[in-house]
Tab-separated table of C-alpha atoms in Angstrom:
chain	number	residue	atom	x	y	z
A	1	MET	CA	-50.954	-63.377	42.619
A	2	SER	CA	-51.201	-63.557	46.432
A	3	ALA	CA	-52.213	-60.615	48.568
A	4	LYS	CA	-48.712	-60.603	50.080
A	5	THR	CA	-47.027	-60.450	46.677
A	6	THR	CA	-49.345	-57.654	45.546
A	7	ALA	CA	-48.546	-55.629	48.656
A	8	LEU	CA	-44.815	-55.992	48.115
A	9	THR	CA	-45.147	-54.935	44.484
A	10	VAL	CA	-47.068	-51.795	45.418
A	11	LEU	CA	-44.583	-50.976	48.180
A	12	SER	CA	-41.611	-51.380	45.794
A	13	ALA	CA	-43.239	-49.101	43.239
A	14	ALA	CA	-43.939	-46.511	45.923
A	15	LEU	CA	-40.324	-46.562	47.075
A	16	LEU	CA	-39.107	-45.966	43.522
A	17	VAL	CA	-41.132	-42.770	43.071
A	18	PRO	CA	-39.020	-40.514	45.315
A	19	THR	CA	-35.852	-41.800	43.653
A	20	ALA	CA	-37.207	-40.820	40.251
A	21	LEU	CA	-38.186	-37.397	41.526
A	22	LEU	CA	-34.615	-36.764	42.672
A	23	VAL	CA	-33.290	-36.868	39.071
A	24	PRO	CA	-32.754	-33.251	37.883
A	25	ALA	CA	-35.301	-32.197	35.299
A	26	HIS	CA	-32.548	-30.869	33.025
A	27	ALA	CA	-30.381	-33.999	33.188
A	28	ALA	CA	-31.847	-35.493	30.046
A	29	THR	CA	-31.445	-32.253	28.062
A	30	THR	CA	-28.004	-31.036	29.208
A	31	PRO	CA	-25.582	-31.564	26.320
A	32	PRO	CA	-22.278	-33.246	27.110
A	33	ALA	CA	-19.165	-31.100	27.295
A	34	PRO	CA	-17.631	-30.713	23.833
A	35	ALA	CA	-14.623	-32.835	23.047
A	36	PRO	CA	-11.493	-31.435	21.388
A	37	PRO	CA	-10.894	-32.352	17.753
A	38	VAL	CA	-9.043	-35.576	17.147
A	39	SER	CA	-6.824	-33.826	14.607
A	40	MET	CA	-5.464	-30.336	15.296
A	41	SER	CA	-2.680	-28.150	13.976
A	42	THR	CA	0.871	-29.315	14.650
A	43	VAL	CA	2.446	-25.855	14.459
A	44	GLY	CA	5.120	-25.884	17.141
A	45	GLY	CA	5.392	-29.663	17.344
A	46	SER	CA	3.437	-32.855	16.788
A	47	LEU	CA	2.569	-33.317	20.479
A	48	LEU	CA	0.747	-29.981	20.472
A	49	GLY	CA	-1.608	-31.339	17.836
A	50	GLN	CA	-2.773	-34.173	20.058
A	51	PRO	CA	-5.856	-33.853	22.280
A	52	GLY	CA	-5.446	-33.992	26.041
A	53	THR	CA	-2.589	-32.967	28.317
A	54	GLN	CA	0.957	-33.032	26.990
A	55	VAL	CA	3.846	-32.917	29.464
A	56	ASN	CA	7.197	-34.718	29.842
A	57	LEU	CA	8.172	-34.714	33.514
A	58	LEU	CA	11.796	-35.428	34.376
A	59	PRO	CA	12.894	-36.793	37.773
A	60	GLY	CA	12.122	-34.279	40.519
A	61	ALA	CA	9.574	-32.361	38.489
A	62	PRO	CA	6.431	-31.232	40.290
A	63	ALA	CA	3.104	-32.700	39.236
A	64	LEU	CA	0.756	-30.535	37.245
A	65	PRO	CA	-1.924	-28.736	39.277
A	66	ALA	CA	-4.918	-30.883	40.114
A	67	ASN	CA	-8.466	-30.038	39.067
A	68	LEU	CA	-7.639	-27.920	36.007
A	69	THR	CA	-10.868	-27.402	34.069
A	70	GLY	CA	-9.821	-25.148	31.181
A	71	ARG	CA	-10.779	-26.591	27.813
A	72	SER	CA	-7.396	-25.464	26.549
A	73	TRP	CA	-4.242	-24.126	28.214
A	74	ILE	CA	-0.531	-23.713	27.672
A	75	VAL	CA	2.578	-22.865	29.721
A	76	ALA	CA	5.563	-21.516	27.788
A	77	ASP	CA	8.903	-19.850	28.390
A	78	ALA	CA	8.478	-16.303	27.075
A	79	GLU	CA	12.050	-15.976	25.811
A	80	SER	CA	13.149	-19.401	24.599
A	81	GLY	CA	9.667	-20.219	23.341
A	82	GLU	CA	9.762	-23.706	24.853
A	83	VAL	CA	6.296	-25.072	25.654
A	84	LEU	CA	6.600	-26.688	29.091
A	85	ALA	CA	3.129	-28.226	29.100
A	86	ALA	CA	-0.123	-27.891	27.193
A	87	HIS	CA	-3.688	-29.132	27.082
A	88	ASN	CA	-5.528	-29.084	23.735
A	89	ALA	CA	-3.198	-26.264	22.720
A	90	HIS	CA	-4.545	-25.909	19.176
A	91	TRP	CA	-8.257	-26.284	19.935
A	92	ARG	CA	-9.944	-23.473	17.989
A	93	LEU	CA	-12.239	-21.714	20.459
A	94	PRO	CA	-13.907	-18.277	20.762
A	95	PRO	CA	-11.262	-15.936	22.220
A	96	ALA	CA	-13.374	-13.115	23.728
A	97	SER	CA	-11.361	-9.966	24.466
A	98	THR	CA	-8.014	-11.733	24.372
A	99	MET	CA	-8.420	-11.035	20.625
A	100	LYS	CA	-7.578	-7.432	21.535
A	101	MET	CA	-3.945	-8.520	21.937
A	102	LEU	CA	-3.837	-9.227	18.197
A	103	PHE	CA	-5.649	-5.952	17.530
A	104	ALA	CA	-3.048	-4.026	19.530
A	105	ASP	CA	-0.042	-5.887	18.126
A	106	THR	CA	-1.337	-5.125	14.628
A	107	VAL	CA	-2.537	-1.526	14.922
A	108	LEU	CA	-0.520	0.037	17.756
A	109	PRO	CA	2.743	0.570	15.812
A	110	GLY	CA	1.028	2.582	13.063
A	111	LEU	CA	-0.745	5.244	15.155
A	112	PRO	CA	1.327	7.946	16.904
A	113	LYS	CA	0.239	8.033	20.527
A	114	ASP	CA	-0.046	11.839	20.629
A	115	GLN	CA	-2.376	11.949	17.606
A	116	VAL	CA	-5.751	13.425	18.613
A	117	HIS	CA	-9.065	12.339	17.093
A	118	LYS	CA	-12.572	13.779	17.449
A	119	VAL	CA	-15.005	10.891	17.675
A	120	THR	CA	-17.932	10.741	15.261
A	121	ASP	CA	-21.156	8.736	15.307
A	122	LYS	CA	-19.792	6.627	12.455
A	123	ASP	CA	-16.735	5.683	14.505
A	124	MET	CA	-18.999	4.038	17.069
A	125	GLU	CA	-21.065	2.003	14.625
A	126	GLY	CA	-20.978	-1.729	15.184
A	127	VAL	CA	-20.208	-1.709	18.895
A	128	GLY	CA	-22.155	-4.773	19.998
A	129	PRO	CA	-24.876	-4.687	22.663
A	130	GLY	CA	-23.560	-5.572	26.097
A	131	SER	CA	-19.995	-4.663	25.092
A	132	SER	CA	-17.446	-3.641	27.695
A	133	LEU	CA	-16.946	0.119	27.360
A	134	VAL	CA	-14.465	2.652	28.701
A	135	GLY	CA	-16.783	5.623	28.128
A	136	VAL	CA	-15.765	7.162	24.794
A	137	LYS	CA	-18.234	9.875	23.748
A	138	GLU	CA	-19.145	11.187	20.304
A	139	ASP	CA	-17.997	14.759	19.519
A	140	HIS	CA	-15.237	14.473	22.147
A	141	GLU	CA	-11.501	14.432	21.441
A	142	TYR	CA	-9.152	11.666	22.547
A	143	SER	CA	-5.485	10.977	21.955
A	144	VAL	CA	-4.384	7.604	20.642
A	145	HIS	CA	-2.707	7.136	24.019
A	146	ASP	CA	-6.037	7.670	25.805
A	147	LEU	CA	-7.746	5.134	23.565
A	148	TRP	CA	-5.107	2.453	24.124
A	149	LEU	CA	-5.539	2.887	27.866
A	150	GLY	CA	-9.240	2.255	27.303
A	151	VAL	CA	-8.478	-0.896	25.303
A	152	PHE	CA	-5.974	-2.461	27.682
A	153	LEU	CA	-7.391	-1.423	31.053
A	154	ARG	CA	-11.164	-1.529	30.503
A	155	SER	CA	-11.298	-3.755	27.419
A	156	GLY	CA	-13.309	-0.966	25.822
A	157	ASN	CA	-14.927	-2.014	22.563
A	158	ASP	CA	-15.783	1.652	22.007
A	159	ALA	CA	-12.066	2.517	22.051
A	160	VAL	CA	-11.319	-0.398	19.706
A	161	HIS	CA	-13.840	0.852	17.157
A	162	VAL	CA	-12.468	4.399	17.245
A	163	LEU	CA	-8.902	3.158	16.765
A	164	SER	CA	-10.143	0.896	13.956
A	165	ALA	CA	-11.714	3.915	12.286
A	166	MET	CA	-8.387	5.741	12.563
A	167	ASN	CA	-6.730	2.690	10.994
A	168	GLY	CA	-8.982	2.863	7.931
A	169	GLY	CA	-12.123	1.185	9.221
A	170	VAL	CA	-13.207	-2.070	10.828
A	171	GLU	CA	-13.101	-4.086	7.605
A	172	LYS	CA	-9.526	-3.019	6.839
A	173	THR	CA	-8.490	-3.595	10.452
A	174	VAL	CA	-9.886	-7.141	10.425
A	175	LYS	CA	-7.922	-7.864	7.234
A	176	ASP	CA	-4.773	-6.368	8.771
A	177	MET	CA	-5.213	-8.501	11.887
A	178	GLN	CA	-5.736	-11.667	9.859
A	179	ALA	CA	-2.628	-10.963	7.818
A	180	HIS	CA	-0.609	-10.326	10.969
A	181	ALA	CA	-1.881	-13.542	12.538
A	182	GLU	CA	-0.717	-15.464	9.484
A	183	GLU	CA	2.674	-13.744	9.638
A	184	LEU	CA	3.005	-14.827	13.270
A	185	GLN	CA	1.957	-18.366	12.256
A	186	ALA	CA	-1.110	-18.043	14.474
A	187	LEU	CA	-2.938	-20.230	11.985
A	188	ASP	CA	-5.774	-21.299	14.285
A	189	THR	CA	-7.009	-17.718	14.375
A	190	HIS	CA	-9.905	-16.427	12.281
A	191	VAL	CA	-10.723	-12.757	12.848
A	192	VAL	CA	-14.266	-11.462	12.397
A	193	SER	CA	-14.374	-8.487	14.781
A	194	PRO	CA	-11.381	-6.499	16.048
A	195	ASP	CA	-12.629	-6.397	19.641
A	196	GLY	CA	-13.253	-10.128	20.203
A	197	TYR	CA	-17.023	-9.680	20.466
A	198	ASP	CA	-18.817	-12.976	19.870
A	199	ALA	CA	-19.226	-13.619	16.159
A	200	PRO	CA	-19.782	-16.794	14.138
A	201	GLU	CA	-16.486	-18.471	13.163
A	202	GLN	CA	-14.342	-16.073	15.201
A	203	VAL	CA	-11.813	-18.376	16.842
A	204	SER	CA	-8.282	-18.603	18.136
A	205	SER	CA	-6.401	-21.054	20.357
A	206	ALA	CA	-4.313	-21.073	23.494
A	207	TYR	CA	-1.259	-21.590	21.302
A	208	ASP	CA	-2.082	-18.653	19.021
A	209	LEU	CA	-2.956	-16.267	21.845
A	210	THR	CA	0.385	-17.068	23.457
A	211	LEU	CA	2.218	-16.398	20.185
A	212	VAL	CA	0.448	-13.048	19.858
A	213	ALA	CA	1.195	-12.052	23.448
A	214	ARG	CA	4.850	-12.914	22.974
A	215	SER	CA	4.990	-10.722	19.879
A	216	GLY	CA	3.228	-7.836	21.584
A	217	LEU	CA	5.459	-7.946	24.644
A	218	GLN	CA	8.440	-7.077	22.465
A	219	LYS	CA	6.889	-3.643	21.900
A	220	GLN	CA	7.591	-1.245	24.742
A	221	ASP	CA	4.270	0.598	24.430
A	222	PHE	CA	2.371	-2.699	24.446
A	223	ARG	CA	4.197	-3.746	27.628
A	224	GLU	CA	3.468	-0.450	29.329
A	225	TYR	CA	-0.229	-0.485	28.510
A	226	CYS	CA	-0.855	-4.098	29.463
A	227	GLY	CA	1.168	-3.639	32.650
A	228	THR	CA	-0.730	-0.532	33.783
A	229	VAL	CA	-2.922	-0.980	36.851
A	230	SER	CA	-4.835	2.307	36.742
A	231	ALA	CA	-4.934	5.549	34.795
A	232	LYS	CA	-6.885	8.768	34.275
A	233	PHE	CA	-9.256	8.753	31.300
A	234	PRO	CA	-10.773	11.862	29.675
A	235	GLY	CA	-14.375	12.621	30.602
A	236	LEU	CA	-16.675	15.508	29.695
A	237	GLN	CA	-15.294	18.195	27.422
A	238	GLU	CA	-17.264	21.425	27.770
A	239	PRO	CA	-16.303	24.701	26.053
A	240	GLY	CA	-14.426	27.076	28.317
A	241	LYS	CA	-13.911	24.506	31.071
A	242	PRO	CA	-10.998	22.194	31.920
A	243	ARG	CA	-11.406	18.631	30.695
A	244	ASP	CA	-12.754	16.240	33.294
A	245	TYR	CA	-10.921	12.964	33.952
A	246	PHE	CA	-11.969	9.830	35.776
A	247	GLU	CA	-9.972	6.860	37.006
A	248	ILE	CA	-10.031	3.521	35.235
A	249	GLN	CA	-8.602	0.284	36.590
A	250	ASN	CA	-7.299	-2.763	34.796
A	251	THR	CA	-9.767	-5.656	34.642
A	252	ASN	CA	-6.915	-8.167	35.070
A	253	ARG	CA	-7.590	-9.478	38.579
A	254	LEU	CA	-4.147	-11.057	38.928
A	255	MET	CA	-2.805	-7.496	38.773
A	256	THR	CA	-5.364	-5.620	40.848
A	257	GLY	CA	-6.564	-8.197	43.360
A	258	ALA	CA	-10.192	-7.446	42.509
A	259	GLY	CA	-12.806	-10.076	43.248
A	260	GLY	CA	-10.855	-11.496	46.147
A	261	ILE	CA	-7.983	-12.755	43.958
A	262	THR	CA	-4.497	-12.420	45.432
A	263	PRO	CA	-2.308	-10.381	43.037
A	264	TYR	CA	0.250	-12.670	41.459
A	265	LYS	CA	3.902	-11.993	42.256
A	266	GLY	CA	5.713	-10.762	39.145
A	267	ILE	CA	2.600	-10.414	36.965
A	268	ALA	CA	3.070	-8.112	33.967
A	269	GLY	CA	-0.209	-8.377	31.981
A	270	VAL	CA	-1.465	-9.417	29.426
A	271	LYS	CA	-5.240	-9.597	28.656
A	272	ASN	CA	-8.424	-11.162	29.961
A	273	GLY	CA	-11.802	-11.690	28.337
A	274	ASN	CA	-15.264	-13.073	28.929
A	275	THR	CA	-18.244	-13.554	26.618
A	276	THR	CA	-21.198	-15.902	26.404
A	277	MET	CA	-19.641	-18.041	23.662
A	278	ALA	CA	-16.060	-17.968	24.918
A	279	GLY	CA	-16.555	-18.173	28.646
A	280	SER	CA	-13.530	-16.756	30.473
A	281	THR	CA	-10.195	-16.473	28.670
A	282	PHE	CA	-6.868	-15.123	29.844
A	283	THR	CA	-3.280	-14.793	28.710
A	284	GLY	CA	-0.812	-13.727	31.373
A	285	ALA	CA	2.892	-12.921	31.559
A	286	ALA	CA	4.909	-13.126	34.765
A	287	GLN	CA	8.536	-13.005	35.816
A	288	GLN	CA	10.271	-14.498	38.835
A	289	GLY	CA	14.022	-14.101	38.933
A	290	SER	CA	15.315	-14.405	35.384
A	291	ARG	CA	12.490	-16.739	34.313
A	292	LYS	CA	9.670	-15.263	32.240
A	293	LEU	CA	6.583	-17.333	31.541
A	294	LEU	CA	3.450	-17.032	29.439
A	295	VAL	CA	0.265	-18.861	30.400
A	296	THR	CA	-3.007	-18.966	28.485
A	297	VAL	CA	-6.200	-20.543	29.839
A	298	MET	CA	-9.419	-20.787	27.830
A	299	ASN	CA	-12.888	-21.481	29.183
A	300	PRO	CA	-12.554	-23.146	32.590
A	301	GLY	CA	-15.553	-25.336	33.306
A	302	THR	CA	-16.091	-24.476	36.973
A	303	GLY	CA	-15.392	-21.887	39.628
A	304	GLY	CA	-17.125	-18.762	38.363
A	305	ALA	CA	-15.453	-15.489	37.406
A	306	ASN	CA	-12.236	-16.179	39.319
A	307	SER	CA	-11.499	-19.647	37.949
A	308	VAL	CA	-9.540	-18.457	34.919
A	309	TYR	CA	-7.235	-16.451	37.210
A	310	GLU	CA	-6.911	-19.222	39.779
A	311	GLU	CA	-5.993	-21.788	37.141
A	312	THR	CA	-3.567	-19.361	35.507
A	313	ALA	CA	-1.872	-18.698	38.869
A	314	ALA	CA	-1.623	-22.439	39.532
A	315	LEU	CA	-0.006	-22.997	36.129
A	316	PHE	CA	2.420	-20.116	36.743
A	317	ASP	CA	3.399	-21.681	40.080
A	318	TRP	CA	3.922	-25.014	38.366
A	319	GLY	CA	5.892	-23.485	35.499
A	320	PHE	CA	8.319	-21.640	37.753
A	321	ALA	CA	8.793	-24.739	39.922
A	322	ALA	CA	9.203	-27.017	36.897
A	323	ALA	CA	11.789	-24.917	35.064
A	324	GLY	CA	14.660	-27.195	34.059
A	325	LYS	CA	12.791	-30.278	35.257
A	326	VAL	CA	10.638	-30.966	32.194
A	327	LYS	CA	11.348	-31.824	28.597
A	328	PRO	CA	9.561	-29.325	26.324
A	329	VAL	CA	6.588	-30.676	24.408
A	330	GLY	CA	6.877	-28.075	21.644
A	331	GLU	CA	7.871	-24.522	20.861
A	332	LEU	CA	6.411	-21.130	20.058
A	333	VAL	CA	7.449	-20.723	16.452
A	334	PRO	CA	8.929	-17.508	15.064
A	335	PRO	CA	7.125	-15.364	12.480
A	336	LYS	CA	7.373	-16.451	8.872
A	337	SER	CA	9.620	-13.517	8.008
A	338	ALA	CA	11.993	-13.921	10.969
A	339	ASP	CA	15.683	-14.214	10.205
A	340	THR	CA	16.672	-17.272	12.225
A	341	SER	CA	20.267	-17.278	11.081
A	342	SER	CA	23.098	-16.575	13.499
A	343	HIS	CA	23.499	-13.063	12.077
A	344	GLY	CA	21.718	-10.779	14.495
A	345	SER	CA	18.515	-11.129	16.461
A	346	PRO	CA	15.056	-10.267	15.122
A	347	ALA	CA	14.174	-8.975	18.568
A	348	GLN	CA	16.436	-6.009	17.908
A	349	SER	CA	14.122	-4.755	15.183
A	350	HIS	CA	11.134	-4.771	17.551
A	351	GLU	CA	12.691	-3.613	20.799
A	352	LYS	CA	13.114	0.101	21.345
A	353	ASP	CA	16.376	1.484	22.698
A	354	PRO	CA	15.493	2.570	26.253
A	355	SER	CA	17.680	5.641	25.841
A	356	ALA	CA	15.464	6.739	22.946
A	357	ALA	CA	12.237	6.716	24.975
A	358	GLY	CA	10.052	9.664	24.120
A	359	LYS	CA	11.842	10.504	20.866
A	360	ASP	CA	9.233	8.996	18.562
A	361	SER	CA	5.700	7.675	18.514
A	362	GLY	CA	6.867	4.236	19.615
A	363	GLY	CA	8.880	5.485	22.581
A	364	GLY	CA	8.566	4.464	26.178
A	365	ALA	CA	7.446	5.887	29.482
A	366	GLY	CA	8.745	9.388	28.771
A	367	THR	CA	6.274	9.848	25.945
A	368	ALA	CA	3.474	7.902	27.596
A	369	LEU	CA	3.561	9.939	30.767
A	370	ALA	CA	3.785	13.229	28.903
A	371	VAL	CA	0.526	12.794	27.006
A	372	ALA	CA	-2.546	14.459	28.531
A	373	GLY	CA	-4.508	12.029	30.642
A	374	GLY	CA	-1.605	9.628	30.853
A	375	VAL	CA	-1.077	9.485	34.600
A	376	LEU	CA	-0.309	5.798	34.952
A	377	ALA	CA	0.196	3.369	37.769
A	378	VAL	CA	2.484	0.836	36.090
A	379	LEU	CA	2.994	-2.454	37.897
A	380	ALA	CA	5.581	-4.333	35.889
A	381	GLY	CA	4.771	-4.157	32.198
A	382	GLY	CA	7.284	-1.458	31.306
A	383	ALA	CA	10.146	-3.556	32.684
A	384	PHE	CA	9.062	-6.911	31.290
A	385	ALA	CA	11.108	-7.196	28.105
A	386	VAL	CA	11.071	-10.270	25.901
A	387	ASN	CA	14.033	-11.050	23.672
A	388	ARG	CA	13.088	-13.963	21.483
A	389	ARG	CA	15.704	-16.660	20.948
A	390	TRP	CA	14.920	-17.983	17.520
A	391	PRO	CA	16.029	-21.474	16.538
A	392	ARG	CA	19.181	-20.945	14.528
A	393	GLY	CA	19.644	-21.951	10.937
A	394	ARG	CA	15.979	-22.400	9.977
A	395	ARG	CA	12.810	-20.400	9.655
A	396	GLY	CA	10.655	-22.608	11.784
A	397	ARG	CA	7.726	-22.861	9.391
A	398	GLY	CA	4.752	-24.538	10.957
A	399	GLU	CA	2.654	-27.395	9.643
A	400	GLU	CA	-1.108	-26.941	9.517
A	401	LEU	CA	-3.516	-29.863	9.549
A	402	ILE	CA	-6.942	-29.428	7.972
């Protein structure tokens, strides 16, 4: 080999060294992003069981938002149940605190809101480390109304565990939630903990979370709680002194504008969540004019804490603009027990008569505002009513793929 050739070889090798050093040290060990299952449930329609984005744009329809990173999302009409667009709708993923929607839809109707409970040490067992808390204290008394404010506004796992204890215990509550999920045909959902805390095999899907939200929004109390921006929560309770109260604010940034997010016009709830396994999750309800939409986004891949809200807002904007300009890709199915005949509407059995508000434990704002500690700042939830339009002449049973 000549001296010239040797020099060129050494120079080439030297030039390659900096290039090699520029390769991130973690590049070889970073696992690829998980792919959705090839085969998923077809509840609500065969297209919803296919991986990837499903949308049928008609002439004049706006394009879907660019740069969506959620592993799974769905846009649906809250009343008709039509799914306007979806992305991996039935991918079974950790739900985080959006699981609390199922908890509330299951347990809320059975506990009178003015019932008062003195919290014990046993009630608080099992609250996971690092849980979101509203500040429930042992040996203090709380009304059911207080505790639901803690669940919906602060995503308080402490409040969830106390309400579970009042419902017969965590184990019973998990069984009740699983049974209710199956009744709603939320068949992607497997409940392990009532609060959505990370647990092996605890999963749901964008489709299921949207079904659950739609069911909950037919209950006036559910609507009021999830649509409440801020409230007073009971604090210290010392003998001979008035009870202290402190203000709590909803963690839904599309409602409050926290974190630099612009509050979304017409937002009415529903629930957000964030855990290590789940990432950020969110199901939202919004109304513009007569159109009411539900959007669920699960685990956006970029953008930090605000990305789930930003992508939800973008999908809301698209959904309102696309109304009447897309062919639905599926539907939100009715519960198994729903009467889908032309004789009456199942929504009537869930929806309270506004004139009866305050007359029973399931009443509306009259009762809610009368309970101690229930000074609420309600944005829109109390007025956001969903009347489901079931497909007529059939029960809409879903098909589940294994």
